[in-house]
mmCIF file of C-alpha atoms and ligand atoms in Angstrom:
data_model
loop_
_atom_site.group_PDB
_atom_site.id
_atom_site.type_symbol
_atom_site.label_atom_id
_atom_site.label_comp_id
_atom_site.label_asym_id
_atom_site.label_seq_id
_atom_site.Cartn_x
_atom_site.Cartn_y
_atom_site.Cartn_z
ATOM 1 C CA MET A 732 0.017 -0.016 0.027
ATOM 2 C CA PRO A 733 1.529 3.346 -0.999
ATOM 3 C CA VAL A 734 2.081 5.822 1.801
ATOM 4 C CA PRO A 735 3.075 9.278 0.542
ATOM 5 C CA LEU A 736 5.113 11.501 2.752
ATOM 6 C CA LEU A 737 2.305 14.019 2.658
ATOM 7 C CA ASP A 738 -1.186 13.813 1.140
ATOM 8 C CA LEU A 739 -2.627 17.236 0.832
ATOM 9 C CA ARG A 740 -5.517 15.911 -1.365
ATOM 10 C CA ALA A 741 -6.654 13.756 1.564
ATOM 11 C CA GLN A 742 -6.830 16.846 3.750
ATOM 12 C CA HIS A 743 -8.514 18.977 1.149
ATOM 13 C CA ALA A 744 -11.287 16.273 0.717
ATOM 14 C CA THR A 745 -12.192 16.765 4.400
ATOM 15 C CA ILE A 746 -12.577 20.585 4.050
ATOM 16 C CA ARG A 747 -13.470 21.160 0.454
ATOM 17 C CA ASP A 748 -16.857 22.832 1.011
ATOM 18 C CA GLU A 749 -15.538 25.345 3.554
ATOM 19 C CA VAL A 750 -12.458 26.180 1.620
ATOM 20 C CA VAL A 751 -14.157 26.468 -1.767
ATOM 21 C CA ALA A 752 -16.881 28.649 -0.344
ATOM 22 C CA ALA A 753 -14.320 30.915 1.284
ATOM 23 C CA MET A 754 -12.365 31.183 -2.016
ATOM 24 C CA THR A 755 -15.516 31.797 -4.039
ATOM 25 C CA GLU A 756 -16.366 34.701 -1.839
ATOM 26 C CA VAL A 757 -12.965 36.295 -2.540
ATOM 27 C CA VAL A 758 -13.286 35.714 -6.290
ATOM 28 C CA GLU A 759 -16.784 37.309 -6.247
ATOM 29 C CA SER A 760 -15.445 40.314 -4.339
ATOM 30 C CA GLN A 761 -12.551 40.739 -6.750
ATOM 31 C CA SER A 762 -10.518 42.136 -3.879
ATOM 32 C CA PHE A 763 -7.261 40.238 -3.813
ATOM 33 C CA ILE A 764 -4.468 41.967 -1.964
ATOM 34 C CA LEU A 765 -4.394 42.434 1.876
ATOM 35 C CA GLY A 766 -7.889 43.803 2.947
ATOM 36 C CA PRO A 767 -10.390 42.706 5.589
ATOM 37 C CA LEU A 768 -9.754 38.961 5.197
ATOM 38 C CA VAL A 769 -6.010 39.389 5.804
ATOM 39 C CA GLU A 770 -6.761 41.563 8.847
ATOM 40 C CA LYS A 771 -9.125 38.863 10.115
ATOM 41 C CA LEU A 772 -6.462 36.216 9.787
ATOM 42 C CA GLU A 773 -3.915 38.561 11.481
ATOM 43 C CA ARG A 774 -6.306 38.833 14.430
ATOM 44 C CA GLU A 775 -6.801 35.085 14.551
ATOM 45 C CA VAL A 776 -3.068 34.272 14.392
ATOM 46 C CA ALA A 777 -2.315 36.943 17.011
ATOM 47 C CA ALA A 778 -4.906 35.380 19.332
ATOM 48 C CA LEU A 779 -3.498 31.843 18.743
ATOM 49 C CA SER A 780 -0.001 33.070 19.440
ATOM 50 C CA HIS A 781 -0.886 35.228 22.453
ATOM 51 C CA THR A 782 0.599 38.322 20.775
ATOM 52 C CA ALA A 783 -0.699 41.801 20.461
ATOM 53 C CA TYR A 784 0.049 42.025 16.772
ATOM 54 C CA ALA A 785 0.345 39.921 13.644
ATOM 55 C CA VAL A 786 1.414 41.165 10.189
ATOM 56 C CA GLY A 787 0.843 39.047 7.115
ATOM 57 C CA CYS A 788 3.393 38.811 4.242
ATOM 58 C CA ALA A 789 4.079 36.830 1.171
ATOM 59 C CA SER A 790 6.057 33.843 2.675
ATOM 60 C CA GLY A 791 7.841 32.508 5.716
ATOM 61 C CA THR A 792 11.084 33.585 3.977
ATOM 62 C CA ASP A 793 9.810 37.137 3.698
ATOM 63 C CA ALA A 794 8.652 37.109 7.306
ATOM 64 C CA LEU A 795 12.284 36.466 8.311
ATOM 65 C CA LEU A 796 13.572 39.070 5.838
ATOM 66 C CA LEU A 797 11.218 41.712 7.116
ATOM 67 C CA ALA A 798 11.906 40.789 10.720
ATOM 68 C CA LEU A 799 15.614 41.192 10.151
ATOM 69 C CA ARG A 800 15.125 44.494 8.394
ATOM 70 C CA VAL A 801 12.864 45.947 11.110
ATOM 71 C CA LEU A 802 15.549 45.124 13.635
ATOM 72 C CA ASP A 803 17.960 47.014 11.331
ATOM 73 C CA CYS A 804 20.228 44.049 10.748
ATOM 74 C CA GLY A 805 22.592 44.843 7.832
ATOM 75 C CA LYS A 806 26.090 45.284 6.749
ATOM 76 C CA GLY A 807 28.637 44.737 9.443
ATOM 77 C CA ASP A 808 26.178 42.981 11.768
ATOM 78 C CA GLU A 809 26.284 39.348 12.897
ATOM 79 C CA VAL A 810 23.153 37.213 13.385
ATOM 80 C CA ILE A 811 23.450 33.995 15.407
ATOM 81 C CA THR A 812 21.568 30.946 14.237
ATOM 82 C CA THR A 813 21.886 27.231 13.631
ATOM 83 C CA PRO A 814 22.991 25.474 10.460
ATOM 84 C CA PHE A 815 20.585 22.584 10.786
ATOM 85 C CA THR A 816 17.485 24.293 9.304
ATOM 86 C CA PHE A 817 15.842 25.110 6.013
ATOM 87 C CA PHE A 818 17.976 27.495 3.886
ATOM 88 C CA ALA A 819 15.789 30.518 4.342
ATOM 89 C CA THR A 820 16.874 30.974 7.954
ATOM 90 C CA ALA A 821 20.381 31.905 6.936
ATOM 91 C CA GLY A 822 19.692 33.019 3.322
ATOM 92 C CA THR A 823 17.618 35.963 4.636
ATOM 93 C CA ILE A 824 20.500 36.907 7.053
ATOM 94 C CA HIS A 825 22.849 37.077 4.087
ATOM 95 C CA ASN A 826 20.276 38.917 1.928
ATOM 96 C CA VAL A 827 19.921 41.830 4.389
ATOM 97 C CA GLY A 828 23.720 42.124 4.215
ATOM 98 C CA ALA A 829 24.426 40.696 7.680
ATOM 99 C CA THR A 830 26.742 37.725 8.507
ATOM 100 C CA PRO A 831 25.200 34.432 9.629
ATOM 101 C CA VAL A 832 27.056 33.088 12.670
ATOM 102 C CA PHE A 833 26.362 29.342 13.027
ATOM 103 C CA VAL A 834 26.215 27.608 16.399
ATOM 104 C CA ASP A 835 25.535 23.995 16.949
ATOM 105 C CA ILE A 836 22.286 22.187 17.958
ATOM 106 C CA ASP A 837 21.217 19.976 20.789
ATOM 107 C CA ALA A 838 21.583 16.368 19.690
ATOM 108 C CA ASP A 839 18.130 15.390 21.118
ATOM 109 C CA THR A 840 15.886 18.191 19.810
ATOM 110 C CA PHE A 841 17.935 19.549 16.904
ATOM 111 C CA ASN A 842 17.361 23.007 18.335
ATOM 112 C CA ILE A 843 19.850 25.741 19.233
ATOM 113 C CA LEU A 844 22.099 25.360 22.222
ATOM 114 C CA PRO A 845 21.679 28.486 24.286
ATOM 115 C CA GLU A 846 25.206 28.285 25.757
ATOM 116 C CA ALA A 847 26.677 28.001 22.257
ATOM 117 C CA ALA A 848 24.697 31.089 21.168
ATOM 118 C CA ALA A 849 26.045 32.966 24.254
ATOM 119 C CA ALA A 850 29.577 31.917 23.393
ATOM 120 C CA ALA A 851 29.147 33.215 19.859
ATOM 121 C CA ARG A 852 28.037 36.668 20.898
ATOM 122 C CA THR A 853 30.366 39.580 19.947
ATOM 123 C CA SER A 854 30.076 43.399 19.855
ATOM 124 C CA ARG A 855 28.716 43.002 16.357
ATOM 125 C CA SER A 856 25.866 40.591 17.286
ATOM 126 C CA LYS A 857 22.594 42.262 16.212
ATOM 127 C CA ALA A 858 20.089 39.434 16.726
ATOM 128 C CA CYS A 859 19.638 35.706 17.239
ATOM 129 C CA VAL A 860 17.403 33.474 15.122
ATOM 130 C CA PRO A 861 16.527 30.273 17.003
ATOM 131 C CA VAL A 862 14.590 27.872 14.809
ATOM 132 C CA ASP A 863 11.730 25.789 16.240
ATOM 133 C CA LEU A 864 12.577 22.682 14.219
ATOM 134 C CA PHE A 865 10.116 19.959 13.081
ATOM 135 C CA GLY A 866 7.364 21.268 15.302
ATOM 136 C CA GLN A 867 8.844 21.739 18.721
ATOM 137 C CA MET A 868 9.899 25.093 20.190
ATOM 138 C CA ALA A 869 13.532 25.961 20.826
ATOM 139 C CA PRO A 870 14.175 26.795 24.427
ATOM 140 C CA ILE A 871 13.429 30.407 23.696
ATOM 141 C CA GLU A 872 13.465 31.639 27.334
ATOM 142 C CA ARG A 873 16.951 30.080 27.847
ATOM 143 C CA VAL A 874 18.221 31.754 24.622
ATOM 144 C CA MET A 875 16.907 35.103 25.842
ATOM 145 C CA THR A 876 18.581 34.630 29.242
ATOM 146 C CA ALA A 877 21.844 33.608 27.555
ATOM 147 C CA LEU A 878 21.765 36.639 25.276
ATOM 148 C CA PRO A 879 20.481 39.406 27.521
ATOM 149 C CA GLY A 880 19.249 42.467 25.531
ATOM 150 C CA LEU A 881 19.752 40.823 22.152
ATOM 151 C CA PRO A 882 16.604 40.866 19.877
ATOM 152 C CA ILE A 883 15.361 37.354 19.142
ATOM 153 C CA ILE A 884 13.597 36.392 15.952
ATOM 154 C CA GLU A 885 11.927 32.958 16.505
ATOM 155 C CA ASP A 886 11.787 31.087 13.208
ATOM 156 C CA ALA A 887 8.501 29.317 13.914
ATOM 157 C CA ALA A 888 7.887 28.414 10.215
ATOM 158 C CA GLN A 889 7.256 24.776 11.243
ATOM 159 C CA THR A 890 5.655 25.336 14.575
ATOM 160 C CA ILE A 891 2.540 27.505 14.500
ATOM 161 C CA GLY A 892 0.422 26.535 17.556
ATOM 162 C CA ALA A 893 3.144 24.621 19.328
ATOM 163 C CA ARG A 894 3.704 25.556 22.983
ATOM 164 C CA ARG A 895 6.251 25.368 25.768
ATOM 165 C CA SER A 896 5.793 25.374 29.484
ATOM 166 C CA ILE A 897 7.812 28.271 30.960
ATOM 167 C CA ASP A 898 7.703 28.956 34.689
ATOM 168 C CA GLY A 899 4.582 26.810 34.835
ATOM 169 C CA GLU A 900 2.728 28.719 32.047
ATOM 170 C CA TRP A 901 2.067 27.658 28.499
ATOM 171 C CA ARG A 902 3.790 30.025 26.040
ATOM 172 C CA MET A 903 2.969 29.802 22.295
ATOM 173 C CA ALA A 904 5.493 29.721 19.508
ATOM 174 C CA GLY A 905 6.198 33.360 18.707
ATOM 175 C CA GLU A 906 4.839 34.673 21.979
ATOM 176 C CA ILE A 907 7.888 35.717 23.938
ATOM 177 C CA ALA A 908 10.452 36.420 21.190
ATOM 178 C CA THR A 909 10.919 39.857 19.865
ATOM 179 C CA ILE A 910 9.334 38.722 16.652
ATOM 180 C CA GLY A 911 8.035 35.285 15.684
ATOM 181 C CA THR A 912 7.743 34.280 12.050
ATOM 182 C CA PHE A 913 5.403 31.751 10.484
ATOM 183 C CA SER A 914 5.208 30.089 7.019
ATOM 184 C CA PHE A 915 1.988 29.108 5.392
ATOM 185 C CA PHE A 916 3.776 26.940 2.782
ATOM 186 C CA PRO A 917 1.345 24.147 1.809
ATOM 187 C CA SER A 918 3.183 21.431 3.741
ATOM 188 C CA LYS A 919 3.095 23.250 7.015
ATOM 189 C CA ASN A 920 0.467 22.272 9.639
ATOM 190 C CA LEU A 921 -1.457 25.346 8.674
ATOM 191 C CA GLY A 922 -0.682 25.496 4.961
ATOM 192 C CA GLY A 923 -2.179 27.845 2.388
ATOM 193 C CA TYR A 924 -3.082 27.013 -1.192
ATOM 194 C CA GLY A 925 0.106 28.880 -2.288
ATOM 195 C CA ASP A 926 2.633 30.881 -0.447
ATOM 196 C CA GLY A 927 2.118 32.982 2.593
ATOM 197 C CA GLY A 928 3.727 34.055 5.896
ATOM 198 C CA MET A 929 3.215 36.059 9.038
ATOM 199 C CA MET A 930 5.152 37.899 11.766
ATOM 200 C CA VAL A 931 3.916 38.211 15.325
ATOM 201 C CA THR A 932 5.099 40.567 17.997
ATOM 202 C CA GLN A 933 4.007 42.257 21.256
ATOM 203 C CA ASP A 934 5.624 45.496 20.115
ATOM 204 C CA GLU A 935 3.428 48.113 18.568
ATOM 205 C CA GLY A 936 6.311 50.085 17.057
ATOM 206 C CA LEU A 937 7.708 46.984 15.326
ATOM 207 C CA ALA A 938 4.257 45.975 14.012
ATOM 208 C CA THR A 939 3.644 49.445 12.590
ATOM 209 C CA ARG A 940 6.983 49.481 10.819
ATOM 210 C CA LEU A 941 6.527 45.826 9.575
ATOM 211 C CA LYS A 942 3.302 46.934 7.918
ATOM 212 C CA ARG A 943 5.139 49.710 6.108
ATOM 213 C CA LEU A 944 8.033 47.481 5.125
ATOM 214 C CA ARG A 945 5.759 44.965 3.455
ATOM 215 C CA MET A 946 4.343 47.812 1.263
ATOM 216 C CA HIS A 947 7.470 49.370 -0.096
ATOM 217 C CA GLY A 948 8.142 51.259 3.145
ATOM 218 C CA GLY A 949 5.379 53.732 2.948
ATOM 219 C CA ALA A 950 2.549 54.389 5.483
ATOM 220 C CA LYS A 951 0.718 56.349 2.873
ATOM 221 C CA GLN A 952 0.466 55.310 -0.859
ATOM 222 C CA TYR A 953 3.199 56.863 -2.961
ATOM 223 C CA PHE A 954 5.016 58.393 0.033
ATOM 224 C CA HIS A 955 7.970 56.418 1.312
ATOM 225 C CA ASP A 956 9.599 56.753 4.708
ATOM 226 C CA GLU A 957 12.176 54.020 3.835
ATOM 227 C CA VAL A 958 12.762 51.483 1.156
ATOM 228 C CA GLY A 959 10.772 48.370 1.812
ATOM 229 C CA PHE A 960 9.558 45.371 -0.170
ATOM 230 C CA ASN A 961 6.486 44.131 -1.987
ATOM 231 C CA SER A 962 5.564 41.283 0.371
ATOM 232 C CA ARG A 963 1.811 41.155 0.838
ATOM 233 C CA LEU A 964 -0.482 38.258 1.795
ATOM 234 C CA ASP A 965 -3.298 37.929 -0.559
ATOM 235 C CA SER A 966 -6.929 37.605 0.363
ATOM 236 C CA LEU A 967 -7.355 34.150 -1.271
ATOM 237 C CA GLN A 968 -4.697 32.733 0.964
ATOM 238 C CA ALA A 969 -6.117 34.538 3.982
ATOM 239 C CA ALA A 970 -9.594 33.068 3.239
ATOM 240 C CA VAL A 971 -8.182 29.501 2.920
ATOM 241 C CA LEU A 972 -6.102 29.845 6.105
ATOM 242 C CA SER A 973 -8.973 31.300 8.162
ATOM 243 C CA ALA A 974 -11.142 28.311 6.942
ATOM 244 C CA LYS A 975 -8.374 25.937 7.879
ATOM 245 C CA LEU A 976 -7.385 27.526 11.251
ATOM 246 C CA PRO A 977 -10.241 25.919 13.371
ATOM 247 C CA HIS A 978 -8.926 22.562 12.316
ATOM 248 C CA LEU A 979 -5.321 23.221 13.265
ATOM 249 C CA ALA A 980 -5.405 22.042 16.877
ATOM 250 C CA GLY A 981 -7.099 18.796 15.890
ATOM 251 C CA TRP A 982 -4.727 18.063 13.072
ATOM 252 C CA SER A 983 -1.725 18.750 15.274
ATOM 253 C CA ALA A 984 -3.206 16.411 18.038
ATOM 254 C CA LYS A 985 -3.665 13.741 15.328
ATOM 255 C CA ARG A 986 -0.028 14.123 14.384
ATOM 256 C CA ARG A 987 1.000 13.703 18.057
ATOM 257 C CA THR A 988 -1.103 10.563 18.180
ATOM 258 C CA ASN A 989 0.544 9.207 15.036
ATOM 259 C CA ALA A 990 3.935 10.095 16.471
ATOM 260 C CA ALA A 991 3.251 8.231 19.723
ATOM 261 C CA TYR A 992 2.152 5.182 17.662
ATOM 262 C CA TYR A 993 5.404 5.103 15.706
ATOM 263 C CA SER A 994 7.588 5.801 18.702
ATOM 264 C CA ASP A 995 5.974 2.910 20.601
ATOM 265 C CA ALA A 996 6.386 0.652 17.590
ATOM 266 C CA PHE A 997 10.079 1.501 17.118
ATOM 267 C CA ALA A 998 11.110 1.611 20.752
ATOM 268 C CA ASP A 999 12.805 -1.765 20.711
ATOM 269 C CA LEU A 1000 14.681 -1.305 17.394
ATOM 270 C CA ASP A 1001 18.433 -1.170 17.595
ATOM 271 C CA GLY A 1002 19.733 1.428 15.186
ATOM 272 C CA VAL A 1003 16.649 3.568 15.398
ATOM 273 C CA ARG A 1004 16.272 6.636 17.637
ATOM 274 C CA VAL A 1005 12.821 8.091 17.881
ATOM 275 C CA PRO A 1006 12.199 11.844 18.180
ATOM 276 C CA VAL A 1007 12.986 13.324 21.449
ATOM 277 C CA ILE A 1008 10.552 15.993 22.678
ATOM 278 C CA ASP A 1009 11.748 18.327 25.409
ATOM 279 C CA PRO A 1010 9.479 17.604 28.420
ATOM 280 C CA ALA A 1011 8.572 21.342 28.525
ATOM 281 C CA ASN A 1012 7.331 21.236 24.936
ATOM 282 C CA GLU A 1013 4.116 20.238 23.204
ATOM 283 C CA SER A 1014 5.157 19.510 19.641
ATOM 284 C CA ILE A 1015 2.916 20.002 16.616
ATOM 285 C CA PHE A 1016 5.096 17.313 14.704
ATOM 286 C CA ASN A 1017 5.393 19.183 11.419
ATOM 287 C CA GLN A 1018 7.883 16.389 10.854
ATOM 288 C CA TYR A 1019 8.349 13.048 12.546
ATOM 289 C CA THR A 1020 12.133 12.591 12.284
ATOM 290 C CA LEU A 1021 14.084 9.436 13.227
ATOM 291 C CA ARG A 1022 17.818 9.175 13.617
ATOM 292 C CA VAL A 1023 18.832 5.818 12.092
ATOM 293 C CA GLU A 1024 21.710 3.648 11.112
ATOM 294 C CA ARG A 1025 22.131 2.965 7.374
ATOM 295 C CA ARG A 1026 19.784 5.870 6.561
ATOM 296 C CA ASP A 1027 20.161 5.993 2.842
ATOM 297 C CA ASP A 1028 19.556 2.249 2.496
ATOM 298 C CA LEU A 1029 16.474 2.525 4.713
ATOM 299 C CA GLN A 1030 15.146 5.318 2.455
ATOM 300 C CA SER A 1031 15.688 3.244 -0.686
ATOM 301 C CA PHE A 1032 13.980 0.251 0.990
ATOM 302 C CA LEU A 1033 10.999 2.357 1.964
ATOM 303 C CA GLU A 1034 10.821 3.820 -1.519
ATOM 304 C CA GLU A 1035 10.684 0.366 -3.091
ATOM 305 C CA ARG A 1036 7.675 -0.286 -0.892
ATOM 306 C CA GLY A 1037 5.979 2.946 -2.011
ATOM 307 C CA ILE A 1038 6.597 4.725 1.269
ATOM 308 C CA GLY A 1039 7.564 8.335 1.101
ATOM 309 C CA SER A 1040 10.289 9.748 3.359
ATOM 310 C CA ALA A 1041 12.631 12.757 3.270
ATOM 311 C CA VAL A 1042 15.947 13.893 4.575
ATOM 312 C CA TYR A 1043 15.577 17.320 6.290
ATOM 313 C CA TYR A 1044 18.418 18.366 5.925
ATOM 314 C CA PRO A 1045 21.237 16.575 4.075
ATOM 315 C CA LEU A 1046 23.862 19.383 4.233
ATOM 316 C CA PRO A 1047 24.064 21.769 7.168
ATOM 317 C CA LEU A 1048 24.112 25.425 6.088
ATOM 318 C CA HIS A 1049 27.613 26.143 7.324
ATOM 319 C CA LEU A 1050 28.916 23.650 4.745
ATOM 320 C CA GLN A 1051 26.925 24.904 1.872
ATOM 321 C CA PRO A 1052 29.019 26.165 -1.053
ATOM 322 C CA CYS A 1053 27.332 29.569 -1.008
ATOM 323 C CA PHE A 1054 28.552 30.113 2.556
ATOM 324 C CA ALA A 1055 32.136 28.977 1.947
ATOM 325 C CA TYR A 1056 33.097 32.635 2.304
ATOM 326 C CA LEU A 1057 32.269 32.368 5.955
ATOM 327 C CA GLY A 1058 35.161 29.966 6.516
ATOM 328 C CA TYR A 1059 33.431 27.048 8.355
ATOM 329 C CA THR A 1060 34.902 23.582 7.864
ATOM 330 C CA LYS A 1061 33.761 20.037 8.613
ATOM 331 C CA GLY A 1062 33.721 19.704 12.378
ATOM 332 C CA SER A 1063 32.659 23.298 12.999
ATOM 333 C CA CYS A 1064 29.149 22.178 14.111
ATOM 334 C CA PRO A 1065 29.552 18.463 14.804
ATOM 335 C CA GLU A 1066 26.037 17.737 16.046
ATOM 336 C CA SER A 1067 24.477 19.296 13.024
ATOM 337 C CA GLU A 1068 26.784 17.369 10.728
ATOM 338 C CA ARG A 1069 25.978 14.087 12.497
ATOM 339 C CA ALA A 1070 22.255 14.795 12.343
ATOM 340 C CA ALA A 1071 22.461 15.557 8.607
ATOM 341 C CA GLY A 1072 23.832 11.981 8.085
ATOM 342 C CA GLU A 1073 21.261 10.189 10.249
ATOM 343 C CA VAL A 1074 17.894 11.839 9.998
ATOM 344 C CA LEU A 1075 14.933 10.489 8.113
ATOM 345 C CA SER A 1076 11.383 12.002 8.279
ATOM 346 C CA LEU A 1077 8.437 9.636 7.860
ATOM 347 C CA PRO A 1078 4.773 10.267 6.859
ATOM 348 C CA ILE A 1079 3.071 11.845 9.856
ATOM 349 C CA TYR A 1080 0.157 13.795 8.319
ATOM 350 C CA PRO A 1081 -3.177 13.701 10.271
ATOM 351 C CA GLU A 1082 -5.164 11.797 7.591
ATOM 352 C CA LEU A 1083 -2.953 8.684 7.724
ATOM 353 C CA THR A 1084 -4.971 5.596 8.307
ATOM 354 C CA LYS A 1085 -4.197 2.854 10.772
ATOM 355 C CA ALA A 1086 -3.307 0.575 7.878
ATOM 356 C CA GLN A 1087 -0.904 3.114 6.488
ATOM 357 C CA LEU A 1088 0.773 3.655 9.844
ATOM 358 C CA ASP A 1089 1.183 -0.094 10.144
ATOM 359 C CA GLU A 1090 2.601 -0.280 6.645
ATOM 360 C CA VAL A 1091 5.235 2.192 7.611
ATOM 361 C CA VAL A 1092 5.948 0.430 10.907
ATOM 362 C CA ASP A 1093 6.173 -3.002 9.363
ATOM 363 C CA SER A 1094 8.512 -1.679 6.635
ATOM 364 C CA VAL A 1095 10.930 0.007 9.001
ATOM 365 C CA ARG A 1096 10.905 -3.099 11.237
ATOM 366 C CA ALA A 1097 11.445 -5.447 8.274
ATOM 367 C CA PHE A 1098 14.447 -3.317 7.185
ATOM 368 C CA TYR A 1099 16.095 -3.826 10.623
ATOM 369 C CA GLY A 1100 15.215 -7.509 10.510
ATOM 370 C CA ARG A 1101 12.509 -7.334 13.278
HETATM 371 C C1 PLP B 394 12.550 26.636 9.354
HETATM 372 C C2 PLP B 394 12.006 27.404 8.166
HETATM 373 N N1 PLP B 394 12.258 28.688 8.025
HETATM 374 C C3 PLP B 394 11.770 29.338 6.967
HETATM 375 C C4 PLP B 394 10.997 28.751 5.963
HETATM 376 C C5 PLP B 394 10.544 29.570 4.866
HETATM 377 O O1 PLP B 394 9.205 29.599 4.570
HETATM 378 P P1 PLP B 394 8.526 29.773 3.182
HETATM 379 O O2 PLP B 394 8.798 28.487 2.418
HETATM 380 O O3 PLP B 394 7.058 30.037 3.442
HETATM 381 O O4 PLP B 394 9.182 30.917 2.546
HETATM 382 C C6 PLP B 394 10.705 27.405 6.121
HETATM 383 C C7 PLP B 394 9.836 26.821 5.128
HETATM 384 O O5 PLP B 394 9.983 25.713 4.643
HETATM 385 C C8 PLP B 394 11.205 26.674 7.221
HETATM 386 O O6 PLP B 394 10.918 25.404 7.407
#
């Protein structure tokens, strides 16, 4: 039985009527850029994230770019982040003219090590971008304590609606950082029917300037206080996302159930390490990522059986050819490099059937001879 890594058609089938009705309304209104539907989604995402403000933009990449710009990160500045992440995290740092400074990850969670971030701080450090990888939050409060006074951009592209218990209270992804950034790329837990992104913050001044920056830097049309970007969220995406948002918590809970099913089933396998979730975290499992021996052979074996899997990420960013100018070498971030050689993400989407889950379990077990 084929089990794709992700089956967006299966999800669409469950919400077709709501989504198509919402899209039809936009088409009939012929109002496509920003507008009341984007404002509605901004209010909804701010409420979900426990933030005072949310500002929509064209993608998760742009959300990072705008966040870096609003914090005035540019030439001569350093921005601390991890190399075990999607390219956009560091690509945007480069694209604002700043220098990415890569620090290693925790071997269990794949998230930034606060002490490594502290050790990398210099007089040129302008911000830190911890990434909430695969659906669980980085230890944001520990990063903030380790880097007193340094603005924090939480790359929560994979983690909308995830939460972390801090001093006995649930804090949402994006809530306590200076700015949190989300992606609505279709494969995310809250995915649009195209590109989209959003920034959340508690700071009114930052929110106001972010709104300007996404519209060429002008508060008033044709008058520009600074040079910004064209990075707007469109109403069609906002309509789809608002229709999907009420389902998000249920979908993420189903992903957690699927993750628990796999982790139980793989617990006795030598050569397989199931995902480790920090006890303070509730993950939304955007990915279910194993660390395994003979990873590439396992992936080929699964592929032969029609089971989708993916390696996120095969080459850490500090070793990417485009960042050779930064001077990192093999061994600079050993945990990131080890992870890149061992990780394999399995199908975890909420619509997986029990039979599909069992197919994945049986196949992984068969590969390891159990
Ligand atoms: C960690 C991380 N940061 C940033 C992004 C960029 O988001 P987008 O694809 O919406 O530009 C992604 C998306 O894949 C991501 O996973």
